[in-house]
Amino acid sequence: MIRKEMIAMLLAGGQGSRLGVLTSDVAKPAVSFGGKYRIIDFPLSNCINSGIDTVGVLTQYQPLVLNSHIGIGIPWDLDRNNGGVTVLPPYEKSDTSEWYSGTANAIFQNLKYMESYNPEYVLILSGDHIYKMDYEAMLDFHKAKGADVTIAVIPVPIEEASRFGVVIADDEKRISEFEEKPPQPRSNLASMGIYIFSWKALRESLVALKDQSNCDFGKHVLPYLHEKGSPMYAYEFNSYWKDVGTLGSYWEANMELIDLIPEFNLYEEFWKIYTNQNIIEPQFVASTAVVEKAIVGAGAQIYGEVYNSVLGAGVVVEEGAIIRDSIIMEGVTIGKNCIVDKSIIAENTVIGEGAKIGQGEEAESKLNASIYSFGLAVIGENSTIPANVTIGKNTAIKGETSDADYPDGQLASGGYIIKAGDRL
Amino acid sequence: MKALGIILAGGNSSRMQNLTDKRAIAAMPIGGSYRCIDFVLSNMTNSHIQTVAVLSQYNARSLNEHLNSSKWWNFGRKQGGLFLFTPTVTTNNSWWYRGTADAIWQNIDFLKKRHEPYVIIASGDGVYKLDFNKVLDYHIAKQADITVVCAKLPEGDDINRYGVVSMDRDGRITEFEEKPMVANSDLVSAGVYVIRRRALIDLLEECNREGRYNFVTDILIRYKSMKKIYGYKMEGYWANIADVDSYFKANMDFLRKDVRDNFFHTEPGVFSKTHDLPPAKYNTGSKVTNSLISGGCIINSTVENSVLFKKAFVGNNSVVKNCVILNGAYIGDNVHVENCIVESHETLLSGSTYIGENGIRIVTGNKNRYDMPIGEV
């Protein structure tokens, strides 16, 4: 095996429960984003653009869509004879068998994979952020500082810092303290969940902590190395970076793409984002259509009106339908005369004629107010909405619904209908 | 599949005017996201043909770039594959391809090494969907020596640029006239032929000994009474790209629902090299109607009855009407462009007007802009 200087380990196993019904059948990294991409496309594209050609993708939760999306890595040029992309699910060992119980535990369970490339450095990534980043520049920083660990950090407003792991660093960027979600943050440098480890330090700490339950980088590995006095440095990143972990931030990040000049620009020749797309045909905009302030994926057919929205590939918007401020994912059909306001409609859903979605006054979600609280109507993938029903705000729907599920022909704001999920 | 494919993609045509200054017809962009040759390549892969040789000569660079991997059309890579053959100098031959038959003859070693019993020869300038298995079944059932796929002359097209075919009740071809001024049939050769590989090798070697180089005149027409040559009538949409009008019309045909359904929404699909472009973007002020818009386009104003290829840009207060806008064209602010084909990576400066008065105007030659080095024409 050719020796690799740095390999990447991409943590893509998480459920992403704060995305509600969007992740009931797919892992968060596999959720569609920006009209044609999936969230994992961003770290994978960053890898190949940074010259990293060996990527282990750790999967666990609902891996089907993720696995078929990654395949053998063709879209990212990661189909290589040496290295390339390898999907790493949990597996049974001769003496134990366990799921990945934490981020560091997942990496620990794949020591053999990493050993086989005998790398000098290991880059740990998570699969749920939207950003363009040159990991090679970060590696240069890591080498220059002689660090054991380099943590990518981004300045955030101080009032939001308590949501993140926060680092306190000196002028040399050496980290003196590390706090996971502190109630009273003393710094606004948030960890992006991107780490470069010198292989020896990583290996040593994972082995030392192998009996730690739910072993996690933020909670266990970094404090362990810090206590040992390993040199840890903060690499400051000052460009667009978005954690799309909540429905609100996910919706916002999509909407930012349709600004006249988006801060996160997908149209640059340099640093392209690659994805596995199978529809290549152009989109058709009919004589009856109006499309304004929107991005639309390949193969869409638009007969109705679309304003301020993100439409995925192969979406059909029938005549008379009006879509505003919404995310419509791949393969969705919006029936005639529908009205869709501030909604997220996941893949391959069919909306019956005349349905009205995202209407009325806001009300607290009866399912889970901490998830469904952005005034959004969210419909999970492969759902069916019958004709002429009205659906309110902060609602969640998943599965094939029929008229019987909508007393008075409506689902009031805050309501939910969950008819299908993995357990079905 | 019992056949290998040979695609004749060498051609240019003075009737294409300067659209073929920088690319072969087979590499002409069609239908927003495709190249002409994608249709025959897709037909071949959808008919489970695994081995395809593309013979090209004229302006082959653009075609070369497009055909950079078997994988875009799902051809095999270990068994079979996609091969691009341009003329080369050998110890006993330093000619360019002197004709269609000569082009195949110059690559006769390739034919000899293969094991497939049949060869499908097709041109790279047709826009159609066809299951070659059906043609092959017909060829075998008729015990034909050569089968010629025939199509009905496309509406409004001049017959004098086609091979015109008459056949008897059994389907055997009785008359084959190349580019006649007047014809007594509206059935034309679609430029697709089925023949046994061994028979093709023999015919080509014979032809070469006699110093004859053209497949149609020196094989089909010359041997038409000696060999059993059958016609296979093809159903459905067929367009042949040979002049500006047919090129413009074929693109505009994709604004028809039946044509879109045929190529976009009916299995099997049409494949092409993918380009990893972001979704099309419609900014405030965009008014797009009855148009095809491809990936990477950014639109700020009016587009009507037009086909926009990849990465076209339309500025503010402009009008694009009844146009074919090729890859990466940049249309500035306050531009009016109507009845035009705008060449790829063309720049229409702000405030300019381009109108095709009598027929279609080709807008080409103004590269007044820093062009991103993406290599694609």
Short mmCIF file of N, CA, C and O in Angstrom, two decimals, chain A residues 217-300:
data_model
loop_
_atom_site.label_atom_id
_atom_site.label_comp_id
_atom_site.label_asym_id
_atom_site.label_seq_id
_atom_site.Cartn_x
_atom_site.Cartn_y
_atom_site.Cartn_z
N PHE A 217 -14.69 12.93 20.85
CA PHE A 217 -13.52 13.79 20.70
C PHE A 217 -13.60 14.99 21.63
O PHE A 217 -12.68 15.28 22.37
N GLY A 218 -14.72 15.70 21.58
CA GLY A 218 -14.86 16.93 22.36
C GLY A 218 -14.82 16.65 23.86
O GLY A 218 -14.21 17.40 24.63
N LYS A 219 -15.47 15.57 24.27
CA LYS A 219 -15.62 15.33 25.72
C LYS A 219 -14.44 14.56 26.31
O LYS A 219 -14.14 14.71 27.48
N HIS A 220 -13.82 13.69 25.52
CA HIS A 220 -12.81 12.82 26.11
C HIS A 220 -11.41 12.96 25.50
O HIS A 220 -10.45 13.19 26.20
N VAL A 221 -11.32 12.82 24.18
CA VAL A 221 -10.00 12.76 23.56
C VAL A 221 -9.25 14.09 23.72
O VAL A 221 -8.09 14.11 24.15
N LEU A 222 -9.92 15.20 23.40
CA LEU A 222 -9.23 16.49 23.49
C LEU A 222 -8.84 16.82 24.94
O LEU A 222 -7.70 17.20 25.18
N PRO A 223 -9.77 16.66 25.91
CA PRO A 223 -9.34 16.88 27.30
C PRO A 223 -8.19 15.96 27.73
O PRO A 223 -7.27 16.39 28.42
N TYR A 224 -8.23 14.72 27.27
CA TYR A 224 -7.16 13.79 27.63
C TYR A 224 -5.81 14.29 27.13
O TYR A 224 -4.83 14.35 27.89
N LEU A 225 -5.77 14.68 25.85
CA LEU A 225 -4.51 15.17 25.29
C LEU A 225 -4.09 16.49 25.94
O LEU A 225 -2.91 16.75 26.16
N HIS A 226 -5.07 17.31 26.26
CA HIS A 226 -4.81 18.60 26.88
C HIS A 226 -4.15 18.41 28.24
O HIS A 226 -3.16 19.05 28.57
N GLU A 227 -4.70 17.46 29.02
CA GLU A 227 -4.15 17.17 30.32
C GLU A 227 -2.72 16.66 30.24
O GLU A 227 -1.88 16.96 31.07
N LYS A 228 -2.49 15.87 29.20
CA LYS A 228 -1.14 15.35 28.99
C LYS A 228 -0.15 16.42 28.56
O LYS A 228 1.05 16.17 28.50
N GLY A 229 -0.68 17.56 28.19
CA GLY A 229 0.17 18.66 27.73
C GLY A 229 0.60 18.57 26.29
O GLY A 229 1.58 19.18 25.87
N SER A 230 -0.16 17.80 25.49
CA SER A 230 0.13 17.74 24.06
C SER A 230 -0.06 19.11 23.43
O SER A 230 -0.98 19.84 23.81
N PRO A 231 0.79 19.47 22.49
CA PRO A 231 0.58 20.77 21.83
C PRO A 231 -0.71 20.77 20.99
O PRO A 231 -0.83 19.98 20.05
N MET A 232 -1.64 21.64 21.36
CA MET A 232 -2.91 21.75 20.64
C MET A 232 -3.04 23.17 20.12
O MET A 232 -2.84 24.12 20.86
N TYR A 233 -3.43 23.28 18.86
CA TYR A 233 -3.52 24.61 18.27
C TYR A 233 -4.89 24.84 17.63
O TYR A 233 -5.57 23.88 17.25
N ALA A 234 -5.25 26.10 17.54
CA ALA A 234 -6.52 26.48 16.92
C ALA A 234 -6.23 27.09 15.55
O ALA A 234 -5.44 28.02 15.44
N TYR A 235 -6.86 26.54 14.51
CA TYR A 235 -6.69 27.07 13.16
C TYR A 235 -7.95 27.87 12.83
O TYR A 235 -9.05 27.30 12.74
N GLU A 236 -7.77 29.17 12.71
CA GLU A 236 -8.96 30.01 12.54
C GLU A 236 -9.42 30.02 11.09
O GLU A 236 -8.63 30.23 10.17
N PHE A 237 -10.70 29.79 10.91
CA PHE A 237 -11.32 29.77 9.58
C PHE A 237 -12.26 30.96 9.50
O PHE A 237 -13.06 31.17 10.39
N ASN A 238 -12.12 31.75 8.43
CA ASN A 238 -12.91 32.99 8.39
C ASN A 238 -13.75 33.10 7.13
O ASN A 238 -13.81 34.13 6.49
N SER A 239 -14.37 32.01 6.78
CA SER A 239 -15.19 32.08 5.58
C SER A 239 -16.56 31.48 5.92
O SER A 239 -16.85 31.19 7.08
N TYR A 240 -17.38 31.28 4.90
CA TYR A 240 -18.72 30.77 5.15
C TYR A 240 -18.68 29.37 5.75
O TYR A 240 -18.01 28.47 5.21
N TRP A 241 -19.39 29.17 6.84
CA TRP A 241 -19.49 27.85 7.46
C TRP A 241 -20.85 27.77 8.15
O TRP A 241 -21.23 28.67 8.88
N LYS A 242 -21.58 26.76 7.85
CA LYS A 242 -22.92 26.68 8.43
C LYS A 242 -23.17 25.27 8.91
O LYS A 242 -23.04 24.30 8.16
N ASP A 243 -23.52 25.19 10.18
CA ASP A 243 -23.98 23.93 10.73
C ASP A 243 -25.47 23.84 10.42
O ASP A 243 -26.25 24.68 10.86
N VAL A 244 -25.87 22.86 9.60
CA VAL A 244 -27.27 22.79 9.20
C VAL A 244 -28.01 21.75 10.05
O VAL A 244 -28.83 21.00 9.57
N GLY A 245 -27.71 21.78 11.33
CA GLY A 245 -28.25 20.77 12.24
C GLY A 245 -29.70 20.96 12.64
O GLY A 245 -30.34 20.02 13.09
N THR A 246 -30.23 22.17 12.49
CA THR A 246 -31.64 22.37 12.86
C THR A 246 -32.44 22.73 11.62
O THR A 246 -31.89 23.20 10.62
N LEU A 247 -33.75 22.53 11.71
CA LEU A 247 -34.60 22.85 10.56
C LEU A 247 -34.46 24.33 10.18
O LEU A 247 -34.42 24.69 9.01
N GLY A 248 -34.36 25.19 11.22
CA GLY A 248 -34.23 26.62 10.96
C GLY A 248 -32.95 26.94 10.22
O GLY A 248 -32.95 27.65 9.21
N SER A 249 -31.81 26.40 10.70
CA SER A 249 -30.53 26.72 10.04
C SER A 249 -30.45 26.06 8.67
O SER A 249 -29.87 26.59 7.74
N TYR A 250 -31.06 24.89 8.55
CA TYR A 250 -31.09 24.19 7.26
C TYR A 250 -31.88 25.02 6.24
O TYR A 250 -31.44 25.22 5.10
N TRP A 251 -33.01 25.52 6.65
CA TRP A 251 -33.84 26.31 5.75
C TRP A 251 -33.13 27.61 5.37
O TRP A 251 -33.05 27.98 4.20
N GLU A 252 -32.55 28.25 6.39
CA GLU A 252 -31.83 29.50 6.17
C GLU A 252 -30.66 29.33 5.19
O GLU A 252 -30.48 30.12 4.27
N ALA A 253 -29.88 28.27 5.41
CA ALA A 253 -28.70 28.06 4.56
C ALA A 253 -29.13 27.83 3.11
O ALA A 253 -28.47 28.29 2.17
N ASN A 254 -30.23 27.16 2.89
CA ASN A 254 -30.75 26.99 1.54
C ASN A 254 -31.18 28.33 0.95
O ASN A 254 -30.89 28.64 -0.20
N MET A 255 -31.89 29.11 1.75
CA MET A 255 -32.39 30.41 1.27
C MET A 255 -31.25 31.36 0.93
O MET A 255 -31.36 32.18 0.03
N GLU A 256 -30.14 31.24 1.65
CA GLU A 256 -29.00 32.13 1.38
C GLU A 256 -28.42 31.89 -0.01
O GLU A 256 -27.79 32.76 -0.58
N LEU A 257 -28.65 30.69 -0.54
CA LEU A 257 -28.10 30.38 -1.87
C LEU A 257 -28.77 31.18 -2.98
O LEU A 257 -28.25 31.30 -4.07
N ILE A 258 -30.00 31.68 -2.72
CA ILE A 258 -30.70 32.38 -3.79
C ILE A 258 -30.53 33.88 -3.73
O ILE A 258 -31.09 34.61 -4.53
N ASP A 259 -29.69 34.37 -2.82
CA ASP A 259 -29.37 35.80 -2.83
C ASP A 259 -28.73 36.16 -4.16
O ASP A 259 -28.14 35.30 -4.82
N LEU A 260 -28.81 37.43 -4.53
CA LEU A 260 -28.28 37.87 -5.82
C LEU A 260 -26.81 37.47 -5.93
O LEU A 260 -26.40 36.85 -6.90
N ILE A 261 -26.02 37.82 -4.92
CA ILE A 261 -24.65 37.30 -4.87
C ILE A 261 -24.51 36.57 -3.55
O ILE A 261 -24.29 37.18 -2.51
N PRO A 262 -24.68 35.27 -3.57
CA PRO A 262 -24.69 34.52 -2.32
C PRO A 262 -23.32 34.53 -1.66
O PRO A 262 -22.29 34.50 -2.36
N GLU A 263 -23.32 34.57 -0.34
CA GLU A 263 -22.06 34.52 0.39
C GLU A 263 -21.39 33.18 0.13
O GLU A 263 -20.18 33.10 -0.01
N PHE A 264 -22.20 32.15 0.06
CA PHE A 264 -21.67 30.82 -0.27
C PHE A 264 -22.00 30.58 -1.74
O PHE A 264 -23.13 30.29 -2.10
N ASN A 265 -20.99 30.77 -2.59
CA ASN A 265 -21.25 30.81 -4.02
C ASN A 265 -20.92 29.48 -4.69
O ASN A 265 -19.77 29.04 -4.70
N LEU A 266 -21.94 28.84 -5.24
CA LEU A 266 -21.74 27.55 -5.90
C LEU A 266 -21.28 27.73 -7.34
O LEU A 266 -20.96 26.75 -8.02
N TYR A 267 -21.27 28.98 -7.84
CA TYR A 267 -21.02 29.21 -9.26
C TYR A 267 -19.56 29.50 -9.58
O TYR A 267 -19.22 29.79 -10.70
N GLU A 268 -18.71 29.41 -8.58
CA GLU A 268 -17.29 29.66 -8.83
C GLU A 268 -16.66 28.46 -9.52
O GLU A 268 -16.94 27.32 -9.17
N GLU A 269 -15.79 28.74 -10.48
CA GLU A 269 -15.09 27.67 -11.18
C GLU A 269 -14.12 26.96 -10.26
O GLU A 269 -13.87 25.77 -10.37
N PHE A 270 -13.54 27.77 -9.38
CA PHE A 270 -12.55 27.24 -8.47
C PHE A 270 -13.27 26.61 -7.29
O PHE A 270 -14.25 27.12 -6.81
N TRP A 271 -12.76 25.50 -6.80
CA TRP A 271 -13.36 24.84 -5.65
C TRP A 271 -14.81 24.42 -5.94
O TRP A 271 -15.75 24.89 -5.32
N LYS A 272 -14.95 23.57 -6.90
CA LYS A 272 -16.28 23.09 -7.27
C LYS A 272 -16.82 22.12 -6.23
O LYS A 272 -16.06 21.43 -5.56
N ILE A 273 -18.12 22.06 -6.15
CA ILE A 273 -18.75 21.05 -5.31
C ILE A 273 -19.29 19.96 -6.24
O ILE A 273 -20.02 20.25 -7.19
N TYR A 274 -18.90 18.74 -5.98
CA TYR A 274 -19.30 17.62 -6.83
C TYR A 274 -20.39 16.82 -6.16
O TYR A 274 -20.49 16.77 -4.94
N THR A 275 -21.19 16.18 -6.96
CA THR A 275 -22.24 15.34 -6.40
C THR A 275 -22.59 14.22 -7.37
O THR A 275 -22.25 14.26 -8.54
N ASN A 276 -23.29 13.24 -6.84
CA ASN A 276 -23.72 12.12 -7.65
C ASN A 276 -25.08 12.46 -8.22
O ASN A 276 -26.09 12.32 -7.54
N GLN A 277 -25.11 12.95 -9.43
CA GLN A 277 -26.41 13.30 -9.98
C GLN A 277 -26.72 12.40 -11.17
O GLN A 277 -25.86 12.10 -11.97
N ASN A 278 -27.93 11.98 -11.25
CA ASN A 278 -28.25 11.13 -12.39
C ASN A 278 -29.16 11.81 -13.41
O ASN A 278 -29.36 11.29 -14.48
N ILE A 279 -29.70 12.96 -13.05
CA ILE A 279 -30.51 13.68 -14.04
C ILE A 279 -29.64 14.73 -14.69
O ILE A 279 -29.03 15.54 -14.00
N ILE A 280 -29.54 14.70 -16.01
CA ILE A 280 -28.71 15.72 -16.66
C ILE A 280 -29.52 16.62 -17.58
O ILE A 280 -29.03 17.63 -18.04
N GLU A 281 -30.77 16.21 -17.87
CA GLU A 281 -31.51 16.99 -18.87
C GLU A 281 -31.80 18.40 -18.36
O GLU A 281 -31.84 18.63 -17.16
N PRO A 282 -32.01 19.34 -19.29
CA PRO A 282 -32.30 20.71 -18.86
C PRO A 282 -33.69 20.79 -18.24
O PRO A 282 -34.50 19.88 -18.38
N GLN A 283 -33.92 21.87 -17.53
CA GLN A 283 -35.26 22.07 -16.96
C GLN A 283 -36.13 22.80 -17.96
O GLN A 283 -35.64 23.57 -18.78
N PHE A 284 -37.44 22.54 -17.86
CA PHE A 284 -38.36 23.18 -18.79
C PHE A 284 -39.23 24.16 -18.02
O PHE A 284 -39.84 23.82 -17.01
N VAL A 285 -39.26 25.38 -18.50
CA VAL A 285 -40.11 26.41 -17.90
C VAL A 285 -41.19 26.74 -18.92
O VAL A 285 -40.90 27.24 -20.00
N ALA A 286 -42.43 26.43 -18.60
CA ALA A 286 -43.53 26.53 -19.56
C ALA A 286 -44.00 27.96 -19.75
O ALA A 286 -43.59 28.87 -19.03
N SER A 287 -44.85 28.14 -20.72
CA SER A 287 -45.38 29.48 -21.01
C SER A 287 -46.18 30.04 -19.86
O SER A 287 -46.28 31.24 -19.67
N THR A 288 -46.79 29.12 -19.07
CA THR A 288 -47.63 29.56 -17.96
C THR A 288 -46.82 29.85 -16.70
O THR A 288 -47.38 30.26 -15.69
N ALA A 289 -45.51 29.62 -16.75
CA ALA A 289 -44.73 29.64 -15.52
C ALA A 289 -44.20 31.02 -15.17
O ALA A 289 -44.01 31.87 -16.03
N VAL A 290 -43.96 31.22 -13.88
CA VAL A 290 -43.22 32.38 -13.39
C VAL A 290 -42.16 31.85 -12.45
O VAL A 290 -42.48 31.10 -11.54
N VAL A 291 -40.91 32.17 -12.71
CA VAL A 291 -39.86 31.75 -11.77
C VAL A 291 -39.06 32.99 -11.43
O VAL A 291 -38.50 33.64 -12.30
N GLU A 292 -39.04 33.34 -10.17
CA GLU A 292 -38.32 34.53 -9.77
C GLU A 292 -37.61 34.28 -8.47
O GLU A 292 -38.21 33.77 -7.53
N LYS A 293 -36.36 34.63 -8.42
CA LYS A 293 -35.54 34.44 -7.22
C LYS A 293 -35.61 33.00 -6.76
O LYS A 293 -36.22 32.65 -5.74
N ALA A 294 -34.99 32.15 -7.52
CA ALA A 294 -35.04 30.73 -7.17
C ALA A 294 -33.83 30.04 -7.78
O ALA A 294 -33.24 30.54 -8.74
N ILE A 295 -33.47 28.91 -7.21
CA ILE A 295 -32.56 28.02 -7.91
C ILE A 295 -33.29 26.71 -8.15
O ILE A 295 -34.08 26.26 -7.33
N VAL A 296 -33.05 26.14 -9.33
CA VAL A 296 -33.84 25.00 -9.78
C VAL A 296 -32.89 23.94 -10.34
O VAL A 296 -32.05 24.23 -11.19
N GLY A 297 -33.06 22.71 -9.88
CA GLY A 297 -32.20 21.62 -10.33
C GLY A 297 -32.56 21.12 -11.71
O GLY A 297 -33.60 21.48 -12.29
N ALA A 298 -31.71 20.25 -12.24
CA ALA A 298 -31.88 19.72 -13.60
C ALA A 298 -33.19 18.95 -13.72
O ALA A 298 -33.70 18.40 -12.76
N GLY A 299 -33.72 18.95 -14.93
CA GLY A 299 -34.87 18.11 -15.24
C GLY A 299 -36.19 18.53 -14.62
O GLY A 299 -37.19 17.85 -14.75
N ALA A 300 -36.21 19.68 -13.93
CA ALA A 300 -37.47 20.13 -13.35
C ALA A 300 -38.41 20.59 -14.46
O ALA A 300 -37.97 20.96 -15.55
#
